Coordinates of C-alpha atoms in Angstrom, one line a residue:
X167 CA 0.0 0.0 0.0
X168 CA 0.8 3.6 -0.4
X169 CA 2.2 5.6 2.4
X170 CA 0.1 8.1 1.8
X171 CA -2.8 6.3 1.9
X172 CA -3.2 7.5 6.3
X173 CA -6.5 6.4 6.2
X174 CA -5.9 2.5 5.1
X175 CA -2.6 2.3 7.4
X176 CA -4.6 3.3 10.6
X177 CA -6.8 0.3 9.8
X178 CA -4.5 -1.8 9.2
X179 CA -2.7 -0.9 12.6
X180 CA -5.6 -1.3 14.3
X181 CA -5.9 -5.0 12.8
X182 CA -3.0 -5.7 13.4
X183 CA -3.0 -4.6 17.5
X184 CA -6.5 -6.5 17.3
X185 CA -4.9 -9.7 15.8
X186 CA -2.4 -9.6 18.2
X187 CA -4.4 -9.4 21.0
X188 CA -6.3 -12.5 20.3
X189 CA -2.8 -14.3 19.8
X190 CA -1.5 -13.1 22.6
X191 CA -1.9 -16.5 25.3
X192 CA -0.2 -18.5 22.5
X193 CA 2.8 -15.4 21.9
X194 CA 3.4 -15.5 25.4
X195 CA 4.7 -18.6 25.5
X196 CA 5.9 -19.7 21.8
X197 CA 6.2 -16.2 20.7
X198 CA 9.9 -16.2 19.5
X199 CA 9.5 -19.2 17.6
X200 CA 6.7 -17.8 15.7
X201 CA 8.0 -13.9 15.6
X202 CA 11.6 -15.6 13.6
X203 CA 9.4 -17.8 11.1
X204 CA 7.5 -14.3 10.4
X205 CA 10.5 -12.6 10.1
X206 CA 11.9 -15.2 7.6
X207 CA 8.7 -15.1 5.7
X208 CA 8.6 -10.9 5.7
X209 CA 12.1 -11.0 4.7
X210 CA 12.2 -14.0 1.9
X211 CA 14.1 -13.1 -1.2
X212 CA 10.6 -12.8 -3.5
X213 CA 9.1 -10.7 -1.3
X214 CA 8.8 -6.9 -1.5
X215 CA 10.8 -4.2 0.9
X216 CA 9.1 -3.7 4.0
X217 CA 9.0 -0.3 3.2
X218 CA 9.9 1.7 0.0
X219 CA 10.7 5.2 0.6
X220 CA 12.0 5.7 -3.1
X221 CA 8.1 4.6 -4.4
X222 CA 6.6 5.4 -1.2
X223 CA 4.9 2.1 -0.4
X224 CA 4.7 -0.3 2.7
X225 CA 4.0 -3.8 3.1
X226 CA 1.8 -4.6 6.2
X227 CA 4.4 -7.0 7.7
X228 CA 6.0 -3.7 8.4
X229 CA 3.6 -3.3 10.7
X230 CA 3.7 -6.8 12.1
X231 CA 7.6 -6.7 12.9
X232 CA 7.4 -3.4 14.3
X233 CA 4.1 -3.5 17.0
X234 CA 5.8 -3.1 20.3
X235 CA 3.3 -5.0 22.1
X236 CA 4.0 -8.1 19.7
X237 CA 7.7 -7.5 21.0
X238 CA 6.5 -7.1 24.4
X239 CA 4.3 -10.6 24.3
X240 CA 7.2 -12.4 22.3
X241 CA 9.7 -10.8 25.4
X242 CA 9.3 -13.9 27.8
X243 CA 10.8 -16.9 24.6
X244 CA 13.0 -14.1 23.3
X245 CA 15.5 -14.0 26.3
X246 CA 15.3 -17.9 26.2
X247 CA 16.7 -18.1 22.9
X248 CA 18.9 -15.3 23.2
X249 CA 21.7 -16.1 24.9
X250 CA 22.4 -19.4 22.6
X251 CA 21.8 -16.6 19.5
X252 CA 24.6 -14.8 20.9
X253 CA 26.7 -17.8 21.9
X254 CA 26.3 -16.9 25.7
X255 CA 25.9 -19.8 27.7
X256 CA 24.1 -19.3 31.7
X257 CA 26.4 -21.7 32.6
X258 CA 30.2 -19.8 31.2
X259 CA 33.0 -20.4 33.4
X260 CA 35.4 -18.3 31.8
X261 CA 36.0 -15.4 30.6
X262 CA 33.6 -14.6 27.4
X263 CA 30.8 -14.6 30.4
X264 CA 32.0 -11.1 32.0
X265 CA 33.0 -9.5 28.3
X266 CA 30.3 -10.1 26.0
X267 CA 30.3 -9.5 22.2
X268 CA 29.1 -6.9 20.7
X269 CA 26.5 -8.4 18.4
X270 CA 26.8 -6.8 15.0
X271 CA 25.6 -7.5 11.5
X272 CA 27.0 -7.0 7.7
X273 CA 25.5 -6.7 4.8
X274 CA 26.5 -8.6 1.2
X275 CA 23.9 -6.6 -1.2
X276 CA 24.3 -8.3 -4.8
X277 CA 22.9 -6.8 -7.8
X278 CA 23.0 -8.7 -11.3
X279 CA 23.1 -6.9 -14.4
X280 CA 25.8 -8.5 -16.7
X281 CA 28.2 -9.5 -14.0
X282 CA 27.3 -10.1 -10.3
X283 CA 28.2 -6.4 -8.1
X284 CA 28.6 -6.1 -4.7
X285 CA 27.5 -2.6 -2.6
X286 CA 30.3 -0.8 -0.8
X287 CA 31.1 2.7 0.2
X288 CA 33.4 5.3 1.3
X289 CA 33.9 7.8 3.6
X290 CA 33.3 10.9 1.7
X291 CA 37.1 13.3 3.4
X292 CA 38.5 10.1 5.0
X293 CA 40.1 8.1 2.6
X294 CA 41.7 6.0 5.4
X295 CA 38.5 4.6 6.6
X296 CA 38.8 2.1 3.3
X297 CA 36.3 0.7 1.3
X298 CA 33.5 -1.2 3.2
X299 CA 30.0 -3.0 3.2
X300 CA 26.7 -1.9 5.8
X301 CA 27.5 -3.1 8.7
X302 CA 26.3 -2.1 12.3
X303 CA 25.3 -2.8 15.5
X304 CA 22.1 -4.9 16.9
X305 CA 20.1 -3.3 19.5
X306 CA 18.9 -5.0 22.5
X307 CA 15.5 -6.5 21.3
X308 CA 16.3 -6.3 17.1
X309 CA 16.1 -8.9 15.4
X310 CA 19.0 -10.0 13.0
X311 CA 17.4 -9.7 9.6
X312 CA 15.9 -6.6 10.1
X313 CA 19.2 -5.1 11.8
X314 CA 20.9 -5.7 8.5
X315 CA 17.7 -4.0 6.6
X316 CA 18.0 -1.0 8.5
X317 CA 21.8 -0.5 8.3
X318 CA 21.8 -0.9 4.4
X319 CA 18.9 1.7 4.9
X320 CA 20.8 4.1 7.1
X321 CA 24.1 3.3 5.4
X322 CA 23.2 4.1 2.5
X323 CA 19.7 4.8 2.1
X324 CA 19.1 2.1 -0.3
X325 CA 15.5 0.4 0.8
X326 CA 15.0 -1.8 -2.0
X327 CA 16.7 -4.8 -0.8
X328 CA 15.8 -8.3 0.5
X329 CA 17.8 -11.1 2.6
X330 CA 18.5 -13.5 0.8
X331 CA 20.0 -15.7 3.3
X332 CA 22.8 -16.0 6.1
X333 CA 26.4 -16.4 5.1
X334 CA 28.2 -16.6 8.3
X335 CA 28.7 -16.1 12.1
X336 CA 32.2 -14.3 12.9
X337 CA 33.4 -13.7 16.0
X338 CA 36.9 -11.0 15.8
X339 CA 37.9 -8.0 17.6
X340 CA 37.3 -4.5 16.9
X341 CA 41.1 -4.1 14.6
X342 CA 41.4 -0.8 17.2
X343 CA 39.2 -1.2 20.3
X344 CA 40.1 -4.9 20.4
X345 CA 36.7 -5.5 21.7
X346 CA 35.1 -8.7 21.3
X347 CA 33.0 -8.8 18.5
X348 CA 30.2 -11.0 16.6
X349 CA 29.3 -10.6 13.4
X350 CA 26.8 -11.9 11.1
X351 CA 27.2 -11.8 8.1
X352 CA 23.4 -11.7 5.2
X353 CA 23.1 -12.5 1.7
X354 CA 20.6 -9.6 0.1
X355 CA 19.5 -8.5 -3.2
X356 CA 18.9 -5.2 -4.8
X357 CA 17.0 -4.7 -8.1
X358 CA 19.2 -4.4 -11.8
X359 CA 17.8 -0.3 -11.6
X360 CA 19.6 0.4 -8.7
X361 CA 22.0 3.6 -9.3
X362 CA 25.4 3.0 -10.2
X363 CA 26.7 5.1 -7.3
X364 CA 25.6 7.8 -5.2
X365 CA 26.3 10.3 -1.8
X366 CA 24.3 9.6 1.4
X367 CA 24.2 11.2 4.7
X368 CA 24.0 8.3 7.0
X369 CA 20.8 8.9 9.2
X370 CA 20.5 6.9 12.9
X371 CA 22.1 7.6 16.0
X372 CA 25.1 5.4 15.6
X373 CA 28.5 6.7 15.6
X374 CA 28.6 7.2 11.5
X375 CA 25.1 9.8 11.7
X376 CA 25.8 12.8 9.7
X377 CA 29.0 11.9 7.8
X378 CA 28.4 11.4 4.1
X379 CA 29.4 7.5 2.5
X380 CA 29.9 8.0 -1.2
X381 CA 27.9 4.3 -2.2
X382 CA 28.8 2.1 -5.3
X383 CA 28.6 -1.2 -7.0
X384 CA 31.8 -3.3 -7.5
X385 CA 32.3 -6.2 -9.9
X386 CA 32.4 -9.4 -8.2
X387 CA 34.9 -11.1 -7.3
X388 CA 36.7 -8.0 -5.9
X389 CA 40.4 -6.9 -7.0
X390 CA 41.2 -5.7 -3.7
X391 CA 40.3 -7.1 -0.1
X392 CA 38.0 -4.8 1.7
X393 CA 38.4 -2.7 5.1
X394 CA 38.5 -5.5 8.2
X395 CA 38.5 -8.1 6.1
X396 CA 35.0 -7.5 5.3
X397 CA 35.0 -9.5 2.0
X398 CA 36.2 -12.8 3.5
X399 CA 32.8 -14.5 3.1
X400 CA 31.8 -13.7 -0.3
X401 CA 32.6 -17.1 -1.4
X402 CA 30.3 -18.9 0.9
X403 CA 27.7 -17.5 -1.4
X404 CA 29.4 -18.3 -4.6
X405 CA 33.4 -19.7 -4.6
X406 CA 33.7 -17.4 -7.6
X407 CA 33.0 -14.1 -5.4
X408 CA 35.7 -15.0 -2.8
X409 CA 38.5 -12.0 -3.3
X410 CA 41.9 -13.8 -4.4
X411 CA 44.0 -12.1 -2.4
X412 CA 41.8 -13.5 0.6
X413 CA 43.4 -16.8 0.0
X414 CA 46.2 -15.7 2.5
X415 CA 43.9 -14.9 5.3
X416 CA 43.5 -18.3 6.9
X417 CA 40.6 -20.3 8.8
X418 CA 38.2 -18.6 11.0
X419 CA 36.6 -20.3 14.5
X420 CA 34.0 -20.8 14.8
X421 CA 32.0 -20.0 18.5
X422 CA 32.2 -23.1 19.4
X423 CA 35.7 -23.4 19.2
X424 CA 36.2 -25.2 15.7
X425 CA 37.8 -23.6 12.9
X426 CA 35.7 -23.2 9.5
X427 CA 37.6 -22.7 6.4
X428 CA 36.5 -19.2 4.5
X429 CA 34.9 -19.5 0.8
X430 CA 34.0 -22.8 1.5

């Protein structure tokens, strides 16, 4: 539906509160399980952007995802399955329990036209910063796949994109900070029209809002590594993507302890 269309979105928020309410003995105690196959569902590859401010539509699971008292209902299972979502046991004996990760997500957004191209940008004054992919941090009761949505989206304000699938779970320290980090990494799509490149002023309050990311598409597979290693997994998609100088850059470990071999 259209945006602009106030008088359809009020009832379909009220609907959607009403719906929830009658759910709401069997999201109080199965609510995660049924909020993630939702999400999974919202978010499938086919189907359209949850909202679309370049054509100025939005789909109704928008309002599904984002109804705080579905989150609120969907609370109680959530911090069940969180900790083993972030690899935090209640049982810990070492260190990892006092210094969690930071839980992050990173975003692979493909576009096909003649050749498979992969979104990145720049810092627009800080060439240092290097050449990198949406990535942020999760907040406290976000859900993965729409984390990733809304960094692409604050990033660099492209809302016409759809996960695809996840890639891969890595855990590293900040390359500065040396705080513990764990990163997912999506699979998303953009359509062929997307622009070739553009300027965005990154919007949020993270620590990037207000600087400007000069956004573009880059053949696949890459001729140079990205910033933090950020390109290491683009052959767990396809074995042609993975960068050729990454083939230096040895296994990653998984959280469990055992070592996974990029690209593979």
């Amino acid at each position: 539906m259209r945006i602009d269309q106030t008088g359809k979105i009020t009832l379909i928020r009220f609907a959607v509160a009403l719906a929830i309410v009658i759910a709401s003995p069997l999201l109080l105690v199965a609510g995660a399980p049924i909020r993630r196959r939702w999400l999974r569902h919202a978010c499938r590859e086919e189907a359209p952007a949850l909202i679309d401010k370049a054509r100025g539509r939005v789909s109704v699971h928008y309002f599904v995802v984002n109804n705080q008292l579905g989150r609120w209902l969907c609370a109680p299972t959530e911090a069940l399955v969180r900790p083993a979502r972030d690899g935090v046991g209640p049982r810990a004996t070492d260190n990892r329990r006092m210094t969690h990760p930071r839980i992050r997500v990173a975003a692979y957004v493909i576009r096909h036209r003649s050749v498979p191209e992969l979104l990145v940008f720049d810092h627009v004054g800080t060439p240092a910063a290097g050449t990198q992919v949406p990535a942020g941090g999760v907040g406290p009761d976000e859900e993965l796949e729409l984390a990733v949505l809304r960094e692409v989206a604050e990033e660099t304000g492209l809302s016409d994109v759809a996960v695809v699938r996840q890639v891969a779970v890595e855990d590293k320290p900040h390359p500065e900070s040396g705080q513990p980090r764990r990163t997912t990494f999506f699979f998303l799509r953009t359509s062929t029209d997307t622009p070739d490149a553009w300027e965005h002023r990154v919007s949020g309050d993270g620590e990037d809002a207000d600087l400007t990311f000069a956004c573009r598409f880059l053949s696949l597979p890459l001729k140079h590594p990205l910033a933090d290693e950020q390109d290491a997994w683009l052959g767990r998609i396809d074995p042609l993507w993975a960068t050729p100088e990454s083939s230096d850059r040895g296994d990653a470990t998984r959280p469990d302890g055992r070592t996974r071999t990029r690209g593979l």
